[in-house]
CSV table of C-alpha atoms in Angstrom, one decimal:
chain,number,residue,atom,x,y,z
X,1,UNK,CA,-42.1,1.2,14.8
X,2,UNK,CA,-41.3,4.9,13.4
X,3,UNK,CA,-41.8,6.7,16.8
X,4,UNK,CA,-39.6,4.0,18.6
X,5,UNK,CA,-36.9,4.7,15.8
X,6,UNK,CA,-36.9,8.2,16.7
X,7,UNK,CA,-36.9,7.4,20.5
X,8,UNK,CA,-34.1,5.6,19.6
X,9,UNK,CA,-32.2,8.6,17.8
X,10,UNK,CA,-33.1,10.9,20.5
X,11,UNK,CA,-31.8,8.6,23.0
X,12,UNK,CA,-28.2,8.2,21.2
X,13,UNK,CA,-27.8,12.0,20.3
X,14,UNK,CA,-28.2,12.5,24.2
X,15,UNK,CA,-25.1,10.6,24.6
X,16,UNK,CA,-22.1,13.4,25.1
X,17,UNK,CA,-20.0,10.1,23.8
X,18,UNK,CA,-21.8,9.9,20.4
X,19,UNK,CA,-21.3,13.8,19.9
X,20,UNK,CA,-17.4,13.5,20.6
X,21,UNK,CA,-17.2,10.7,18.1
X,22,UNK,CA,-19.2,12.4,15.0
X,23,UNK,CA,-16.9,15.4,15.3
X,24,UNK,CA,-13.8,13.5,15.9
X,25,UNK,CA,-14.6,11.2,12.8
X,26,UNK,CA,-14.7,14.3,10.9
X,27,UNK,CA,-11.6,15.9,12.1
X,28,UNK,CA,-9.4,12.7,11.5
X,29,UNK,CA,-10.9,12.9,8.2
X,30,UNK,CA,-9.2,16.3,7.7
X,31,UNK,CA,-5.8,15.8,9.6
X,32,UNK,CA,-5.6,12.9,6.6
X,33,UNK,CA,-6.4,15.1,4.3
X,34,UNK,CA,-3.0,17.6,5.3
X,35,UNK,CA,-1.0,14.2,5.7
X,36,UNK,CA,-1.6,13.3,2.1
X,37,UNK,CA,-1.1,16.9,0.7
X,38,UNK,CA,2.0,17.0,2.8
X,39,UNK,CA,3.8,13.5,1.6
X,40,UNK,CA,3.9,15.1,-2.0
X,41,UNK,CA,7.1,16.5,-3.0
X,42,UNK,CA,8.8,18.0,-6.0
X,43,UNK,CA,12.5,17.4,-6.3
X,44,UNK,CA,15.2,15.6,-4.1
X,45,UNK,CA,15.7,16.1,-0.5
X,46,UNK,CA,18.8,17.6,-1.2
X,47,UNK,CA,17.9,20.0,-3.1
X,48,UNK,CA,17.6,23.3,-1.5
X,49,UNK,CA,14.1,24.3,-3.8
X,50,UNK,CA,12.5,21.1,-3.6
X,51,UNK,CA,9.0,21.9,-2.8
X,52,UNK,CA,6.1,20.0,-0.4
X,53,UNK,CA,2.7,20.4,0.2
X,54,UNK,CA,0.4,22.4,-2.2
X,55,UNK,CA,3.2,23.6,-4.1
X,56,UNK,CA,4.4,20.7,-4.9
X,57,UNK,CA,1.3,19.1,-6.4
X,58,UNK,CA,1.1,22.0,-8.5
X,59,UNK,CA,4.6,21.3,-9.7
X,60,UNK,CA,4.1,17.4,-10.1
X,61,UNK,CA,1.0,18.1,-12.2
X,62,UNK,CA,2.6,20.4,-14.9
X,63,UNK,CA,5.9,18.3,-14.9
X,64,UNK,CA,3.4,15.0,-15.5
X,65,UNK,CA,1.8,17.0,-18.0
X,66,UNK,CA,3.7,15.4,-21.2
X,67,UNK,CA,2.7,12.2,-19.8
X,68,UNK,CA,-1.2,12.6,-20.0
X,69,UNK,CA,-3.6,10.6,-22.7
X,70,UNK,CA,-2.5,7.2,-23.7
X,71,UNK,CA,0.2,5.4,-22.1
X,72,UNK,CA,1.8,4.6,-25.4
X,73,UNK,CA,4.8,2.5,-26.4
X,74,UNK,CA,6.6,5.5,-28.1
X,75,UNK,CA,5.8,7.4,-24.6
X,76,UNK,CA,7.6,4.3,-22.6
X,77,UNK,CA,10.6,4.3,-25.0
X,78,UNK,CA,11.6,8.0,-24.3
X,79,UNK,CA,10.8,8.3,-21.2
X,80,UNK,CA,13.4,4.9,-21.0
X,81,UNK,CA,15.9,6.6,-23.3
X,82,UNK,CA,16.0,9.7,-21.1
X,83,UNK,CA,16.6,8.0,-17.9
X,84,UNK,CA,19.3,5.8,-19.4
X,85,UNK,CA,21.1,8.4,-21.2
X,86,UNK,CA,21.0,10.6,-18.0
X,87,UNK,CA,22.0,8.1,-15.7
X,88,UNK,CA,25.1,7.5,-17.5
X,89,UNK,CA,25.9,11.1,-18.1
X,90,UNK,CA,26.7,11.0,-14.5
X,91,UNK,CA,29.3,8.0,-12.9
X,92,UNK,CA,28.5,9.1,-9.2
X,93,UNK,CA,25.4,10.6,-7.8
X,94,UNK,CA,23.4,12.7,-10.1
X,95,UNK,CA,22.9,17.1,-9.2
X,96,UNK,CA,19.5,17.3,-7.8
X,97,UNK,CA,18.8,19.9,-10.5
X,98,UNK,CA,19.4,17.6,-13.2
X,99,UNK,CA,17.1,15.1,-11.4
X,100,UNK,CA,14.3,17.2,-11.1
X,101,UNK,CA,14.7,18.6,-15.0
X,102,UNK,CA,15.8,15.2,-16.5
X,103,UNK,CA,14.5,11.9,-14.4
X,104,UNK,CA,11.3,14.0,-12.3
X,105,UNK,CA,9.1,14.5,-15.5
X,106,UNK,CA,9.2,10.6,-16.0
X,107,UNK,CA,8.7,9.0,-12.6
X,108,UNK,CA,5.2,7.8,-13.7
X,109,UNK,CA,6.5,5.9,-16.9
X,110,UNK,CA,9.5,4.4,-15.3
X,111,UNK,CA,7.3,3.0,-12.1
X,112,UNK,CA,5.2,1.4,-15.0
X,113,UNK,CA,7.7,-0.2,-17.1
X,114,UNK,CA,9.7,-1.4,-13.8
X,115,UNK,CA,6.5,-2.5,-12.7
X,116,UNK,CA,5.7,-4.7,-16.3
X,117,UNK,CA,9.4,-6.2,-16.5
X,118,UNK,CA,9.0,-7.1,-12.8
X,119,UNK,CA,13.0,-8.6,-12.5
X,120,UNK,CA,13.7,-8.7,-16.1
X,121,UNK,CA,16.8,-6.9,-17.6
X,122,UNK,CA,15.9,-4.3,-19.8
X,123,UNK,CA,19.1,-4.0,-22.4
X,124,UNK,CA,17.4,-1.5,-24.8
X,125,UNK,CA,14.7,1.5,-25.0
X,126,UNK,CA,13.6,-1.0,-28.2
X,127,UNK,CA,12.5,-3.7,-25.6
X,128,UNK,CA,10.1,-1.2,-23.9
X,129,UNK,CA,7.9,-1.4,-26.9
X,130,UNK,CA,7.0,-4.6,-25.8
X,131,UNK,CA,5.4,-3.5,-22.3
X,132,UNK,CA,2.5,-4.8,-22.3
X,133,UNK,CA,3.4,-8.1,-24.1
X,134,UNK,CA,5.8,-8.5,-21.1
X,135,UNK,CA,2.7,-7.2,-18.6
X,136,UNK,CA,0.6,-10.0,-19.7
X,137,UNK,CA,4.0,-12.7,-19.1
X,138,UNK,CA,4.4,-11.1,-16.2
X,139,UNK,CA,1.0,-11.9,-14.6
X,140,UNK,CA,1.1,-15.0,-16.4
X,141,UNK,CA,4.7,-16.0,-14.7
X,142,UNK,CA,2.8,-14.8,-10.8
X,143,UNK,CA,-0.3,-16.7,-11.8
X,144,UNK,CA,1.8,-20.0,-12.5
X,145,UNK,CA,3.5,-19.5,-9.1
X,146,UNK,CA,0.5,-18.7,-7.0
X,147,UNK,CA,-2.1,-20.9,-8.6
X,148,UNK,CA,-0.2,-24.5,-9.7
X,149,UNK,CA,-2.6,-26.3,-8.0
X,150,UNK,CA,-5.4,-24.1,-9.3
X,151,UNK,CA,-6.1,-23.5,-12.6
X,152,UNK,CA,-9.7,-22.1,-12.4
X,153,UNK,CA,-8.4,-19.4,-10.1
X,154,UNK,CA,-5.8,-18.7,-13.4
X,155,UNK,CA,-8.4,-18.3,-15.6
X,156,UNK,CA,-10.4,-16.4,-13.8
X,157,UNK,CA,-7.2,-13.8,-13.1
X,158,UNK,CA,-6.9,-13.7,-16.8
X,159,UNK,CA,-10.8,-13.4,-17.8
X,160,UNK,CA,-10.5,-10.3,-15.9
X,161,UNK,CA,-7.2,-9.1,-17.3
X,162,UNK,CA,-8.6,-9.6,-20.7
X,163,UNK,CA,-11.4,-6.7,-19.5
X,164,UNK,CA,-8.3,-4.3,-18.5
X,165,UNK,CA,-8.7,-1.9,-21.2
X,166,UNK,CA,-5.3,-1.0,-23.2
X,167,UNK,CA,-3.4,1.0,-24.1
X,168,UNK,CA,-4.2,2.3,-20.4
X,169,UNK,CA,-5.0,6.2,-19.9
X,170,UNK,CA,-3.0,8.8,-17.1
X,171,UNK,CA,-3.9,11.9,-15.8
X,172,UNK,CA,-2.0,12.9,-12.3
X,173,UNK,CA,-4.3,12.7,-9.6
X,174,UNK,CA,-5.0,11.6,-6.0
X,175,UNK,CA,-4.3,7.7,-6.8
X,176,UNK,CA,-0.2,9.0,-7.5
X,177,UNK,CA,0.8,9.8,-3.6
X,178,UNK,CA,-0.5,8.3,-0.3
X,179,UNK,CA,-4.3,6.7,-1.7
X,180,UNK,CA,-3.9,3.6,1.1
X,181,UNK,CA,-4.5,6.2,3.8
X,182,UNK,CA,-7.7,6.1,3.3
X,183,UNK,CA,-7.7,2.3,4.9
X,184,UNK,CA,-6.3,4.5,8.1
X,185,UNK,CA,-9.3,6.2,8.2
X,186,UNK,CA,-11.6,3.3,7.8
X,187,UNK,CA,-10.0,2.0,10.5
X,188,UNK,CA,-10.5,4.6,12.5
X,189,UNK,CA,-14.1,4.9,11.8
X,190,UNK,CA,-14.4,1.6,12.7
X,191,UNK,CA,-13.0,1.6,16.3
X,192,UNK,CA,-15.5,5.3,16.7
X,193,UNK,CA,-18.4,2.9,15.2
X,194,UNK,CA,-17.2,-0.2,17.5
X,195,UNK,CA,-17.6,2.7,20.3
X,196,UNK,CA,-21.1,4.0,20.2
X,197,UNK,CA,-22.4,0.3,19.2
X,198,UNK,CA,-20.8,-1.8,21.6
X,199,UNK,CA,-22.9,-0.2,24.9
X,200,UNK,CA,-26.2,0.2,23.2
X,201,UNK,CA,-27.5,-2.9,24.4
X,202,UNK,CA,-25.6,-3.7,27.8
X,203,UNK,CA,-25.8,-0.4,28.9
X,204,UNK,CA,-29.3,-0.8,29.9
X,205,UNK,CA,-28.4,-4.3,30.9
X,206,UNK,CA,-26.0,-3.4,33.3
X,207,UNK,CA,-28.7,-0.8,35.0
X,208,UNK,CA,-31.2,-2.7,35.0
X,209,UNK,CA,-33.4,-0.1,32.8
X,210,UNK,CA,-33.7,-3.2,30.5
X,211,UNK,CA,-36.1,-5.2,33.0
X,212,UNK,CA,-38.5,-2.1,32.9
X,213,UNK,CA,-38.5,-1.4,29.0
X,214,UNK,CA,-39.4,-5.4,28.4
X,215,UNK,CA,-42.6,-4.5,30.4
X,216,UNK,CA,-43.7,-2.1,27.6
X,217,UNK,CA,-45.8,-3.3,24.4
X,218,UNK,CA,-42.7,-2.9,21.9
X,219,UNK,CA,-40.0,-3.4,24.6
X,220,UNK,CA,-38.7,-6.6,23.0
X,221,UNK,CA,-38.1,-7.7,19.4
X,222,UNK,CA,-39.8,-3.9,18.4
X,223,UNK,CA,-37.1,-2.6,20.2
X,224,UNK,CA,-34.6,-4.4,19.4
X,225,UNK,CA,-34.8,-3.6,15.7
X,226,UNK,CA,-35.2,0.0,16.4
X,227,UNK,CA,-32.3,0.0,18.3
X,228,UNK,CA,-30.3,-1.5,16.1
X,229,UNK,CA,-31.5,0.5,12.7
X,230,UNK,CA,-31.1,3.7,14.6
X,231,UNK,CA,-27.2,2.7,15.3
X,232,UNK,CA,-26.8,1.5,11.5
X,233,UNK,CA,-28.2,4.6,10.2
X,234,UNK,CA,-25.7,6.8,12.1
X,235,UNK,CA,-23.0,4.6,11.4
X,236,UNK,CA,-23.5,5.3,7.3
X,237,UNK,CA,-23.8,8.4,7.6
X,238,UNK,CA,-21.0,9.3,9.9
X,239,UNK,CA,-18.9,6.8,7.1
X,240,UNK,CA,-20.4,9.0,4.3
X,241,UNK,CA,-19.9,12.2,5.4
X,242,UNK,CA,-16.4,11.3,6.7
X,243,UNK,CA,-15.5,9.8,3.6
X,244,UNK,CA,-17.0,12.0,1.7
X,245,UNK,CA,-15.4,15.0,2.6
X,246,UNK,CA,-11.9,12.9,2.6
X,247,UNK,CA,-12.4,12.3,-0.9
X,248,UNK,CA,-13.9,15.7,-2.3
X,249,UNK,CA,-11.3,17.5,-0.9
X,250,UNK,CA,-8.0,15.2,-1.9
X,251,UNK,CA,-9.7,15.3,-5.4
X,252,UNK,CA,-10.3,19.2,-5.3
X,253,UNK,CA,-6.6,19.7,-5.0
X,254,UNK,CA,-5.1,17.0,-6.8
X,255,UNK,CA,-7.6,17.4,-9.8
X,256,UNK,CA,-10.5,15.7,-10.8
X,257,UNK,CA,-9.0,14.9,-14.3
X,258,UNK,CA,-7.4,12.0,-12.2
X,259,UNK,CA,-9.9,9.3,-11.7
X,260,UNK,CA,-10.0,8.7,-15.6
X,261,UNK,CA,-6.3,7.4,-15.2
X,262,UNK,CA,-5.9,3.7,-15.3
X,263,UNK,CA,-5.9,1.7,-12.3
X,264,UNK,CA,-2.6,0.3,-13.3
X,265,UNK,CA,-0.9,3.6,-14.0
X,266,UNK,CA,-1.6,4.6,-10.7
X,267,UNK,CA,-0.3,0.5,-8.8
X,268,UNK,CA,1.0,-1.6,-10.4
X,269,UNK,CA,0.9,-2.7,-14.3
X,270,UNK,CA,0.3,-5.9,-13.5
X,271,UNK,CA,-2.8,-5.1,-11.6
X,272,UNK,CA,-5.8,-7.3,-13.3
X,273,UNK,CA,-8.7,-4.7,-12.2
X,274,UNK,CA,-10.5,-3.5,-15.0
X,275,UNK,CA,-11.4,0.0,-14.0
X,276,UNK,CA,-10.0,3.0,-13.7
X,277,UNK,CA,-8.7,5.1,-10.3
X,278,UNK,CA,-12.3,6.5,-10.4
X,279,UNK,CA,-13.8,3.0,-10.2
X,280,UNK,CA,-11.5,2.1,-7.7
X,281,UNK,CA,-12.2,5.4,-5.4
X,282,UNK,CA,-16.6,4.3,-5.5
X,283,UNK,CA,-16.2,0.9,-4.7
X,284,UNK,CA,-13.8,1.6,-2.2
X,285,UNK,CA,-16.1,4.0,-0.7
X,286,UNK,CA,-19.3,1.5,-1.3
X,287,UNK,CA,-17.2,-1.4,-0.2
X,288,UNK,CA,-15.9,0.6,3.0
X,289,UNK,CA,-19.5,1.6,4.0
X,290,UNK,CA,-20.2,-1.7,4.1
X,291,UNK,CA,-17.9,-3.2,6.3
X,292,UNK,CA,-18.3,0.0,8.9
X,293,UNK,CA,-21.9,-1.3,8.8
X,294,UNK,CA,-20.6,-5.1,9.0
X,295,UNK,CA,-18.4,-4.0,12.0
X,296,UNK,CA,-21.3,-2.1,13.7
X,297,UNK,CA,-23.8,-4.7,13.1
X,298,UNK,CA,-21.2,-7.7,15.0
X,299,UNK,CA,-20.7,-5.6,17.9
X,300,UNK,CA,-24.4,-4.8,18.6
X,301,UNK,CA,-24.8,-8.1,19.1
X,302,UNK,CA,-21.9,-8.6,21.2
X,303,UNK,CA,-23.5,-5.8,23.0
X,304,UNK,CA,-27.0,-7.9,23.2
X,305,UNK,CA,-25.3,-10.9,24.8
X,306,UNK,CA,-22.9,-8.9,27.7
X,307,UNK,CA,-24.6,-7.7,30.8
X,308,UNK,CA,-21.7,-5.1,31.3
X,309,UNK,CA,-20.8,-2.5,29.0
X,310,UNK,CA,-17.2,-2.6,29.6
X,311,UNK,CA,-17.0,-6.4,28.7
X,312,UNK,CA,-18.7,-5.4,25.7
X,313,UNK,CA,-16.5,-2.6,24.4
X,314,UNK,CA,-13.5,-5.0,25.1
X,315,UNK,CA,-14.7,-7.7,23.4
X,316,UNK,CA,-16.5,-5.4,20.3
X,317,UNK,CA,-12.8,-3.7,20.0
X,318,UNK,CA,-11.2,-7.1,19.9
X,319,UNK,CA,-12.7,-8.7,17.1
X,320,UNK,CA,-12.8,-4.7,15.4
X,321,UNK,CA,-8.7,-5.1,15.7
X,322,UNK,CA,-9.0,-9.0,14.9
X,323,UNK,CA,-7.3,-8.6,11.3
X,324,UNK,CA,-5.1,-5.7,12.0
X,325,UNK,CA,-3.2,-8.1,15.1
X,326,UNK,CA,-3.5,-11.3,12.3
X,327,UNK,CA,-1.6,-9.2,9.9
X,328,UNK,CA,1.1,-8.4,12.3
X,329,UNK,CA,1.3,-11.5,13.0
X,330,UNK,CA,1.9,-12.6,9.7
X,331,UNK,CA,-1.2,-14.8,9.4
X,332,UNK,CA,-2.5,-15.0,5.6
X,333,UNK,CA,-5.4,-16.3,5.2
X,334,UNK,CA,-7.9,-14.9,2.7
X,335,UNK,CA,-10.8,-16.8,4.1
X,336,UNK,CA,-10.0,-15.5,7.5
X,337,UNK,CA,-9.7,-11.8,6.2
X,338,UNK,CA,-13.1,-12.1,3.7
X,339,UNK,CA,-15.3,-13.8,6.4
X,340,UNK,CA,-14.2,-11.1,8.9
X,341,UNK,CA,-17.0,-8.6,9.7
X,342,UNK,CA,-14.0,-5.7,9.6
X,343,UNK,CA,-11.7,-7.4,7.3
X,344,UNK,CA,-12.0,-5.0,4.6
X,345,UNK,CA,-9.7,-2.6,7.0
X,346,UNK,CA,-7.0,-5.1,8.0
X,347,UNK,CA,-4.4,-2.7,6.5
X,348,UNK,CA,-2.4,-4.9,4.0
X,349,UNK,CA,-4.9,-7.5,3.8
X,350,UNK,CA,-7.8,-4.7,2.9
X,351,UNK,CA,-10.7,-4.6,0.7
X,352,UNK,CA,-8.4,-1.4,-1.1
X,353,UNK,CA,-5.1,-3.5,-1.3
X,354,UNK,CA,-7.1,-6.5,-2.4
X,355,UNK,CA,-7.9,-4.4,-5.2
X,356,UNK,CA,-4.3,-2.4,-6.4
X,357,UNK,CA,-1.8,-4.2,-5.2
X,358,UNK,CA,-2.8,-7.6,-4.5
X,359,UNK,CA,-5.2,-7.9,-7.1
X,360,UNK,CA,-4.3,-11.7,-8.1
X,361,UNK,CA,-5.8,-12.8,-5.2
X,362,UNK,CA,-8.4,-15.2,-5.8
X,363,UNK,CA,-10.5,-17.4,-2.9
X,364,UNK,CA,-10.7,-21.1,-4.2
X,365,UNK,CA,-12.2,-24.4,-2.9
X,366,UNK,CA,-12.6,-27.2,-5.4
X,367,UNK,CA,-14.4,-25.9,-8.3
X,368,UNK,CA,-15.4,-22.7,-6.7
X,369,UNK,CA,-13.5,-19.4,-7.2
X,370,UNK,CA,-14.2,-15.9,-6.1
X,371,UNK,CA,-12.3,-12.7,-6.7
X,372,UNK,CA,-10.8,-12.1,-3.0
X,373,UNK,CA,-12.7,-8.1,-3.7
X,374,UNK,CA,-15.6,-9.5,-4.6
X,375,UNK,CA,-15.2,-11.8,-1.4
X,376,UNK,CA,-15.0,-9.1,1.0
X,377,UNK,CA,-18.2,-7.1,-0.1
X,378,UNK,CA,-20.1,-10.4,-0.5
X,379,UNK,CA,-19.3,-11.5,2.9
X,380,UNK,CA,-19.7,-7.9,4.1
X,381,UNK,CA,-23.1,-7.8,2.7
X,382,UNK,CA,-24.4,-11.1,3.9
X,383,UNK,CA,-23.0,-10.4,7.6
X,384,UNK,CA,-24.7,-7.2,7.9
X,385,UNK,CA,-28.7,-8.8,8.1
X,386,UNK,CA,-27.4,-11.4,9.7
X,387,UNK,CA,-25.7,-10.1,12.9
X,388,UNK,CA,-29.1,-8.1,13.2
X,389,UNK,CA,-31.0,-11.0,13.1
X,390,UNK,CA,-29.0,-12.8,15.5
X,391,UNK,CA,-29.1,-9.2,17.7
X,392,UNK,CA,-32.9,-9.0,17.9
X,393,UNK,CA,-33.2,-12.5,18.6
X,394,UNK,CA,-30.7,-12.0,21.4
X,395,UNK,CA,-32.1,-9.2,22.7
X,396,UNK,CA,-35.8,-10.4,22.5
X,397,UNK,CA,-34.8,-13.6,24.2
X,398,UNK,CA,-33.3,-12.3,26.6
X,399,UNK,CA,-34.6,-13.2,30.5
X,400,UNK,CA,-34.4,-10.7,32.9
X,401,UNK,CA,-32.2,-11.2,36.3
């Protein structure tokens, strides 16, 4: 079984196609990387030294500074004082240096406390003490809305809220500008992974090498496997090396200090995930390795049951883009999204979204209820063996013409 694993890796590092595909994985990784650095920026875009790029995250981090530690009440209320009393210092629009000295410094607290009052009219600083009393009404007030009809969903949502440690901790870091675009590259990867599986199988179909290899002693279910390990094992480690360096650098230059910051300092304060931006960046990464392998694993067997490898790749990159077209269509269906081999990278409706911003979402059927995160690596996990399976049986079973 070993040597015709290694047959098999020789025989997909021949492909020029594979090749193109691990570098171009990597380069996307790092063209993401300059898109993220260069959506920062320090100051209004009509001030003449507003800065962008690397300068500005240097800016943002000592301007943040005062923020770091604790998110406390005392913190909330003068950061609230501040913006009030500088807002009405000014009865049109406010100078662009007075922004940048006065409202800049406290971005971070007034997202929160916007973000905990939700719609509510804030009258006082005094009122701010009570942010997170009013976060907890708030997701209370949501939960009401969404779940009427079911409760156990509710108290699951606030089982897990009651783990959300408080009062929550900040540090400025990569979770403050452009986090989601690491669903863009998941996406990407998945379409390069959709690539070199799809024709693995129905390559040799369509040339008929398939009717000689079945003649061999391991040509069959032997093969099959070996075939289909060999694709997996590429698959995580183009994912974890792409990743990887995506991550290491972002952190590098936003600062490491940053994944000890609250989930909900970095979202929304509402969010119900009880970890911090650290937590959030590993299971991400654990959660997006395994629906690149989920992905992979569905179109090999697409591959086993198409005698051309064009049919294949058409079909493979259908059901790859399934969720992405169901979300621009406006279809919302959690099941649909969870049970989806790559519906951890439907954009909006993603395993990272399902986790910050739409972290109420909960997948309930009678008595049964499942955190829609936990859904998507569960389903992910249980796919992955079984579109093997189902590949190897395919291929085995397969008659030659």
């Amino acid at each position: 079984m070993f040597n015709v694993l290694c047959m098999e890796f020789k025989r997909l590092f021949r492909s020029r196609m594979v090749w193109i595909l691990c570098a171009a994985s990597l380069v996307v990784a790092l063209l993401l990387c300059v898109m993220v650095v260069d959506n920062v920026s320090y100051g209004r875009r009509d001030d003449p030294e507003a800065k962008i790029g690397l300068e500005a995250v240097a800016a943002v981090k000592e301007a943040y500074r005062p923020l770091y530690g604790a998110v406390t009440p005392e913190k909330l209320e003068s950061a609230f004082e501040t913006y009030i009393n500088t807002s009405n210092a000014y009865e049109e629009k406010m100078p662009a240096s007075v922004y940048k000295e006065k409202i800049v410094p406290i971005q971070p607290a007034l997202s929160w406390i916007f973000s905990a009052f939700d719609d509510s009219e804030i009258t006082s600083a005094d009122e701010v003490g009570g942010f997170y009393a009013q976060r907890l009404r708030n997701i209370e007030n949501q939960l009401a809305d969404k779940y009427a009809n079911a409760p156990q969903a509710k108290q699951a949502a606030l089982a897990l809220n009651s783990r959300v440690e408080t009062p929550f901790n900040y540090a400025y870091g990569y979770g403050d500008t452009s986090p989601d675009i690491i669903v863009l590259l998941l996406l990407v990867l998945g379409l390069f992974c959709t690539a070199m599986a799809a024709p693995v199988f129905s390559a040799d179909y369509h040339s008929r090498a398939d009717d000689i290899q079945r003649c061999t002693r391991y040509g069959r279910g032997r093969l099959g496997a070996a075939r289909s390990l060999a694709v997996l094992i590429l698959v995580l480690a183009i994912a974890v090396v792409s990743m990887g360096v995506y991550l290491i650098i972002l952190n590098s230059i936003f600062g490491w200090e940053g994944l000890s910051s609250s989930l909900q300092t970095a979202f929304v304060a509402w969010g119900i995930a009880p970890m911090n931006v650290g937590d959030m960046v590993r299971m991400t990464f654990f959660a997006g390795i395994l629906t690149l392998l989920a992905t992979a694993s569905c179109s090999l067997f697409v591959s086993s049951r198409c005698k051309s490898p064009t049919t294949a790749l058409i079909i493979s990159f259908c059901v790859t883009l399934l969720p992405v077209f169901l979300g621009f269509a406006g279809v919302n269906v959690k099941w649909l999204y969870a049970l989806l081999p790559s519906g951890g990278t439907a954009i909006e409706n993603s395993f990272y979204y399902a986790l910050t911003l739409n972290s109420l979402e909960f997948l309930h059927l009678g008595s049964f209820t499942l955190w829609l995160p936990y859904a998507y690596i569960l389903f992910a996990a249980v796919e992955i063996p079984l579109f093997i399976l189902l590949t190897i049986l395919s291929h085995k079973k397969r008659e030659a013409y």
